Coordinates of C-alpha atoms in Angstrom, one line a residue:
M1 CA 104.8 87.2 227.3
G2 CA 101.8 88.9 229.0
V3 CA 100.0 87.6 231.7
A4 CA 95.8 87.0 232.1
T5 CA 94.6 89.8 234.6
A6 CA 91.7 87.9 235.3
T7 CA 90.7 84.0 236.3
F8 CA 89.1 81.7 233.7
V9 CA 86.2 82.1 235.2
E10 CA 86.2 85.6 235.9
S11 CA 87.1 86.4 232.2
V12 CA 84.0 84.4 231.1
R13 CA 81.7 86.3 233.4
G14 CA 82.9 89.5 232.6
R15 CA 82.4 89.0 228.9
D16 CA 80.8 92.1 227.1
W17 CA 78.4 90.7 224.4
R18 CA 77.7 94.3 223.3
H19 CA 81.0 94.3 221.2
F20 CA 80.2 90.4 219.7
D21 CA 80.5 90.7 215.8
I22 CA 77.1 89.9 214.3
Q23 CA 78.5 90.5 210.8
L24 CA 81.1 88.0 210.9
F25 CA 78.8 85.9 212.5
L26 CA 76.4 86.1 210.0
Y27 CA 79.2 85.8 207.3
L28 CA 80.1 82.1 209.1
V29 CA 76.7 81.1 209.1
L30 CA 75.7 81.9 205.6
L31 CA 78.8 80.0 204.8
I32 CA 78.2 77.0 206.5
A33 CA 74.8 76.8 205.8
F34 CA 75.8 77.1 201.9
G35 CA 78.5 74.2 202.9
V36 CA 76.0 71.9 204.1
V37 CA 73.6 72.6 200.9
M38 CA 76.6 71.8 198.9
G39 CA 77.5 69.0 200.5
Y40 CA 73.9 67.7 200.5
S41 CA 73.9 67.4 197.1
A42 CA 77.5 66.4 196.7
S43 CA 75.8 63.2 198.3
F44 CA 72.7 62.8 196.7
N45 CA 73.1 59.6 194.8
D46 CA 75.7 57.8 197.2
P47 CA 74.8 54.5 198.1
Q48 CA 74.4 54.8 202.0
P49 CA 74.4 51.0 204.1
A50 CA 71.0 50.4 205.9
G51 CA 71.8 52.2 209.3
A52 CA 74.5 54.1 208.6
M53 CA 74.5 57.7 209.4
S54 CA 74.2 59.8 206.2
Q55 CA 77.1 62.5 205.5
T56 CA 74.2 65.7 205.5
T57 CA 73.8 64.6 209.2
K58 CA 77.4 64.3 210.3
T59 CA 78.1 67.3 208.6
I60 CA 75.1 69.0 210.4
I61 CA 76.6 67.8 213.7
W62 CA 79.9 69.4 212.9
A63 CA 78.7 72.3 212.0
G64 CA 77.2 72.4 215.8
I65 CA 80.3 71.0 217.4
G66 CA 82.1 73.9 215.6
L67 CA 79.4 76.5 216.3
T68 CA 79.7 75.6 219.9
I69 CA 83.5 75.6 220.4
F70 CA 82.9 79.2 218.0
F71 CA 80.7 80.7 221.1
V72 CA 82.7 78.9 223.7
A73 CA 86.3 80.5 222.3
A74 CA 84.2 84.0 222.7
S75 CA 83.1 83.9 225.7
V76 CA 86.8 83.7 227.0
D77 CA 89.4 86.6 226.9
Y78 CA 91.7 85.7 224.2
H79 CA 95.0 87.0 226.8
W80 CA 94.2 83.6 228.8
L81 CA 96.1 81.8 225.1
Q82 CA 99.3 83.5 226.2
T83 CA 99.4 81.3 229.4
L84 CA 98.8 77.8 227.6
V85 CA 101.0 78.1 224.3
V86 CA 103.1 75.5 225.7
P87 CA 100.5 73.0 226.3
I88 CA 98.4 74.1 223.1
Y89 CA 102.0 73.0 221.1
A90 CA 102.7 70.1 223.3
T91 CA 99.1 68.8 222.0
M92 CA 99.4 70.1 218.6
I93 CA 102.3 68.0 218.1
G94 CA 100.9 64.9 220.2
L95 CA 97.6 64.8 217.9
L96 CA 99.9 65.0 214.8
I97 CA 101.7 62.0 216.0
L98 CA 99.0 60.3 217.1
T99 CA 97.5 60.6 213.9
M100 CA 100.8 59.3 212.4
L101 CA 100.4 56.2 215.2
I102 CA 97.0 55.2 214.3
G103 CA 95.1 57.3 211.7
T104 CA 92.7 55.9 209.1
N105 CA 94.6 55.3 205.7
L106 CA 92.3 57.9 202.8
F107 CA 93.6 57.8 199.5
G108 CA 96.9 56.6 200.1
A109 CA 97.2 59.2 203.7
Q110 CA 97.1 58.7 207.2
M111 CA 95.1 61.9 207.6
S112 CA 92.1 60.9 210.1
V113 CA 91.5 59.4 213.7
T114 CA 88.1 57.7 213.9
V115 CA 85.8 57.9 217.0
A116 CA 82.7 57.1 217.4
G117 CA 82.0 57.0 213.9
L118 CA 83.3 60.4 213.0
D119 CA 86.5 61.6 211.7
F120 CA 88.8 63.8 213.3
Q121 CA 91.6 65.4 211.3
F122 CA 93.3 67.0 213.9
S123 CA 95.7 68.5 211.4
E124 CA 92.9 71.1 210.6
V125 CA 92.4 71.7 214.4
S126 CA 96.4 72.5 214.0
K127 CA 96.1 75.1 211.6
V128 CA 94.3 77.1 214.4
L129 CA 96.6 76.0 217.3
I130 CA 99.5 77.1 215.1
I131 CA 97.9 80.7 214.7
V132 CA 97.8 80.7 218.7
V133 CA 101.7 79.6 219.1
L134 CA 103.1 81.8 216.3
A135 CA 101.0 85.2 217.5
T136 CA 101.9 84.2 221.3
Y137 CA 105.7 84.3 219.9
L138 CA 105.6 87.5 217.6
T139 CA 103.7 89.0 220.4
G140 CA 106.3 88.5 222.7
R141 CA 109.1 89.5 220.3
R142 CA 107.4 93.1 218.7
E143 CA 110.5 94.8 219.3
R144 CA 112.6 92.5 217.6
V145 CA 110.6 91.6 214.7
G146 CA 113.0 92.9 212.2
R147 CA 115.5 90.5 213.1
L148 CA 116.7 87.6 211.6
S149 CA 116.4 86.0 214.6
T150 CA 112.6 86.0 215.0
I151 CA 112.2 84.3 211.9
V152 CA 114.2 81.9 212.9
G153 CA 112.3 81.4 215.9
A154 CA 109.1 80.9 214.0
A155 CA 110.5 78.7 211.5
L156 CA 111.5 76.6 214.2
L157 CA 107.7 76.4 215.8
L158 CA 106.5 75.9 212.3
A159 CA 108.9 73.0 211.2
L160 CA 107.5 70.3 213.0
P161 CA 104.2 69.7 212.9
T162 CA 104.9 71.1 209.2
Y163 CA 106.7 67.7 209.0
L164 CA 104.5 65.6 210.4
V165 CA 102.0 66.8 208.5
F166 CA 104.2 66.5 205.4
R167 CA 104.9 63.2 206.3
Q168 CA 101.4 61.7 206.3
P169 CA 101.2 62.5 203.7
D170 CA 99.5 65.7 203.3
L171 CA 101.1 68.1 201.3
G172 CA 98.3 70.7 200.9
T173 CA 97.9 70.9 204.8
A174 CA 102.0 71.4 204.9
L175 CA 101.4 74.2 202.4
V176 CA 98.9 75.7 204.8
F177 CA 101.1 76.2 207.6
V178 CA 103.8 77.7 205.5
A179 CA 101.4 80.3 204.2
I180 CA 100.0 80.8 207.7
G181 CA 103.7 81.6 209.1
L182 CA 104.6 83.7 205.9
G183 CA 101.4 85.9 206.7
M184 CA 101.6 86.2 209.8
L185 CA 105.0 87.4 209.8
F186 CA 104.4 89.8 207.0
M187 CA 102.1 91.0 209.1
A188 CA 104.0 91.4 212.2
G189 CA 106.0 93.5 210.5
A190 CA 109.2 91.4 209.9
S191 CA 112.0 92.3 207.4
L192 CA 111.0 91.7 203.4
G193 CA 114.6 91.0 202.8
W194 CA 114.6 88.0 205.4
L195 CA 111.2 86.9 204.2
G196 CA 112.7 86.9 200.5
V197 CA 116.2 85.0 201.6
L198 CA 113.0 82.5 203.6
A199 CA 110.7 82.4 200.7
G200 CA 114.2 81.4 198.4
G201 CA 115.2 79.0 200.5
A202 CA 111.8 77.2 200.5
I203 CA 111.6 77.5 196.9
A204 CA 115.1 75.9 196.3
A205 CA 113.9 73.0 198.9
A206 CA 110.9 72.8 196.6
P207 CA 112.9 69.4 194.7
V208 CA 114.0 67.5 197.7
A209 CA 110.0 67.8 199.2
V210 CA 108.9 66.9 195.7
G211 CA 111.1 64.0 195.8
M212 CA 110.0 62.8 198.9
L213 CA 106.3 62.4 197.6
R214 CA 105.0 59.3 196.0
D215 CA 104.9 58.9 192.8
Y216 CA 100.8 59.4 192.5
Q217 CA 101.4 62.6 194.2
R218 CA 103.9 63.8 192.1
Q219 CA 102.5 63.0 188.5
R220 CA 98.9 64.6 190.0
L221 CA 100.4 67.9 191.3
F222 CA 102.1 69.0 187.8
C223 CA 99.0 68.0 186.0
F224 CA 97.5 71.6 186.0
L225 CA 100.3 72.4 183.4
D226 CA 98.8 69.6 180.5
P227 CA 96.2 68.1 181.9
S228 CA 96.0 66.4 178.2
V229 CA 99.3 63.9 179.3
D230 CA 97.0 61.5 181.1
P231 CA 93.5 62.0 181.1
Q232 CA 92.4 59.0 182.1
G233 CA 95.5 58.7 184.8
A234 CA 96.7 61.0 187.4
C235 CA 94.7 64.2 185.7
Y236 CA 91.5 62.6 185.5
Q237 CA 90.6 64.6 188.7
L238 CA 91.1 67.8 186.8
V239 CA 89.8 66.8 183.7
Q240 CA 86.6 66.1 185.2
A241 CA 86.4 69.4 187.3
L242 CA 86.9 71.3 184.1
N243 CA 84.8 69.7 182.6
A244 CA 82.0 70.0 185.2
V245 CA 83.4 74.0 185.7
G246 CA 82.7 74.5 182.2
S247 CA 78.9 73.0 182.2
G248 CA 77.6 75.4 184.8
G249 CA 77.3 78.0 182.8
L250 CA 75.7 81.1 183.8
L251 CA 73.3 79.9 186.0
G252 CA 74.3 76.1 186.8
Q253 CA 72.3 72.9 185.9
G254 CA 70.3 72.9 189.7
L255 CA 71.3 71.3 192.6
T256 CA 71.4 67.7 192.7
A257 CA 71.2 68.0 188.8
G258 CA 75.1 68.4 187.6
R259 CA 75.7 65.1 185.4
Q260 CA 79.7 65.1 186.3
N261 CA 78.6 65.3 189.8
Q262 CA 75.3 62.8 190.1
L263 CA 76.9 60.5 187.6
G264 CA 79.8 60.2 189.8
Y265 CA 82.3 61.4 187.2
L266 CA 84.1 64.0 189.8
P267 CA 86.2 62.3 192.6
V268 CA 86.1 63.7 196.3
Q269 CA 83.7 65.9 195.0
S270 CA 82.3 66.5 198.4
T271 CA 86.0 67.0 200.1
D272 CA 89.0 68.8 197.8
F273 CA 86.6 69.0 194.3
I274 CA 83.8 70.3 196.3
F275 CA 84.0 73.9 194.0
T276 CA 83.1 71.6 190.8
V277 CA 79.3 71.0 192.2
V278 CA 79.2 74.7 193.3
A279 CA 80.6 75.6 189.3
E280 CA 78.3 73.0 187.8
E281 CA 74.9 73.1 189.6
L282 CA 74.9 76.8 191.0
G283 CA 76.7 77.9 187.9
F284 CA 79.2 81.3 187.8
V285 CA 76.8 83.2 189.6
G286 CA 76.7 81.0 192.5
G287 CA 80.2 80.7 192.2
V288 CA 80.5 84.4 192.1
V289 CA 78.4 84.2 195.3
L290 CA 80.3 81.9 197.6
L291 CA 83.6 84.0 196.6
A292 CA 81.9 86.9 198.1
L293 CA 80.9 85.7 201.4
F294 CA 84.3 84.5 201.5
A295 CA 85.5 88.1 200.7
L296 CA 83.2 89.6 203.1
L297 CA 84.3 87.3 206.2
V298 CA 88.3 87.9 205.3
W299 CA 87.7 91.6 205.6
R300 CA 85.7 91.4 208.7
I301 CA 88.6 89.1 210.3
G302 CA 90.9 91.9 209.2
V303 CA 88.4 94.8 210.6
I304 CA 88.5 93.1 213.6
G305 CA 92.6 92.8 213.8
W306 CA 92.8 95.6 212.8
G307 CA 90.6 97.2 216.0
A308 CA 91.8 95.2 218.2
R309 CA 93.7 96.2 221.4
D310 CA 96.5 94.8 221.1
A311 CA 99.3 93.0 218.6
L312 CA 97.6 89.5 219.7
G313 CA 94.8 90.1 218.6
R314 CA 96.1 91.7 215.5
M315 CA 98.3 88.5 214.9
V316 CA 95.4 85.6 215.7
A317 CA 93.2 87.5 212.9
A318 CA 96.2 87.9 210.6
G319 CA 97.1 83.8 210.5
L320 CA 93.1 83.3 210.6
A321 CA 92.8 85.8 207.4
S322 CA 95.8 84.5 206.1
M323 CA 95.0 80.7 206.7
L324 CA 91.7 81.3 204.4
L325 CA 92.8 83.4 201.8
F326 CA 95.2 80.6 200.9
Q327 CA 92.9 77.8 201.1
L328 CA 90.6 79.5 199.4
L329 CA 93.0 80.8 196.3
V330 CA 94.6 77.3 196.2
N331 CA 91.4 74.9 196.2
V332 CA 89.4 77.8 193.9
G333 CA 92.5 77.6 191.7
M334 CA 93.3 74.0 191.8
V335 CA 89.6 73.4 190.0
V336 CA 89.8 75.3 187.3
G337 CA 93.2 74.4 186.4
I338 CA 95.6 77.5 187.2
M339 CA 97.0 75.9 190.4
P340 CA 98.8 72.4 191.3
V341 CA 96.3 70.1 192.6
T342 CA 97.5 69.5 196.4
G343 CA 93.9 68.6 198.3
V344 CA 93.4 71.6 200.0
P345 CA 90.2 72.1 201.5
L346 CA 87.6 74.9 200.8
P347 CA 86.8 76.1 204.6
F348 CA 83.7 75.5 205.6
I349 CA 82.2 74.0 202.7
T350 CA 84.1 70.6 202.1
Y351 CA 82.6 67.8 203.9
G352 CA 83.8 67.8 207.6

């Protein structure tokens, strides 16, 4: 494991902003702006208690917090992450345990902690923290990355946070953890044979995991196979989402004008099903523009990772790209009925 060559303060002062990636920042800001606009439209007709902070205001606050963290992170030599990996992992586990102890119950899952009127979903933060942990681990074992022991070690690091998230229960985020691990192992050059064995073991264990879910979660999970089985019950979200996507047509019905959205037929339309609002109100063209922005962002992350000066930078980039791609594919896939409904948010667009 490497050691930082400069103090923390020196690494901030010595930051060469000439290498700041303007393209990456531009795509990021455009996606955030897209999310703010769609969140405003999704909550346009929602009843608002007197004196309460609006969802749009909260979204802008979160965007400001996120961009501040972005610039702070960009100011620091990422090699400092290697020296902090143990406290980072311990903090991640502590936050997930705290969520299980005092978290707010939402839709049957204990996923967030409320502080000063803002909901902190620590499992979202943990996605980034686990990327840091795995990147440090794989970088330290880059000469032995093809061995089974390396894959087992990475799986053990993933196991505890994934289990804690799964028990909230939050199946979608647990799957994101797994996708991050597989993506990073693949990009690190792990043996495809051993990865295949690991994937086979995960598939074999799937029935056990499904059996641990609550009844409504199991029913909703398999609705994509035939939404007509229970259109007024477990499959209601998916049926309404398909109706909304179909009614959007080429150019959509216009912001704040989507019937399914504005009349309240779309449950959780500002979170897990935000893409239905995009498809209904901006149509096929709006959906393509959004997907193109995601493609450009992931491409830029890949370019930065490929040009990184060492394995740690490449691994962090691989983890971020794996996380974004998986969430994009699953979220959009579940909205259009080709993937199970697992509650995976759409990065930068989903409220919060």
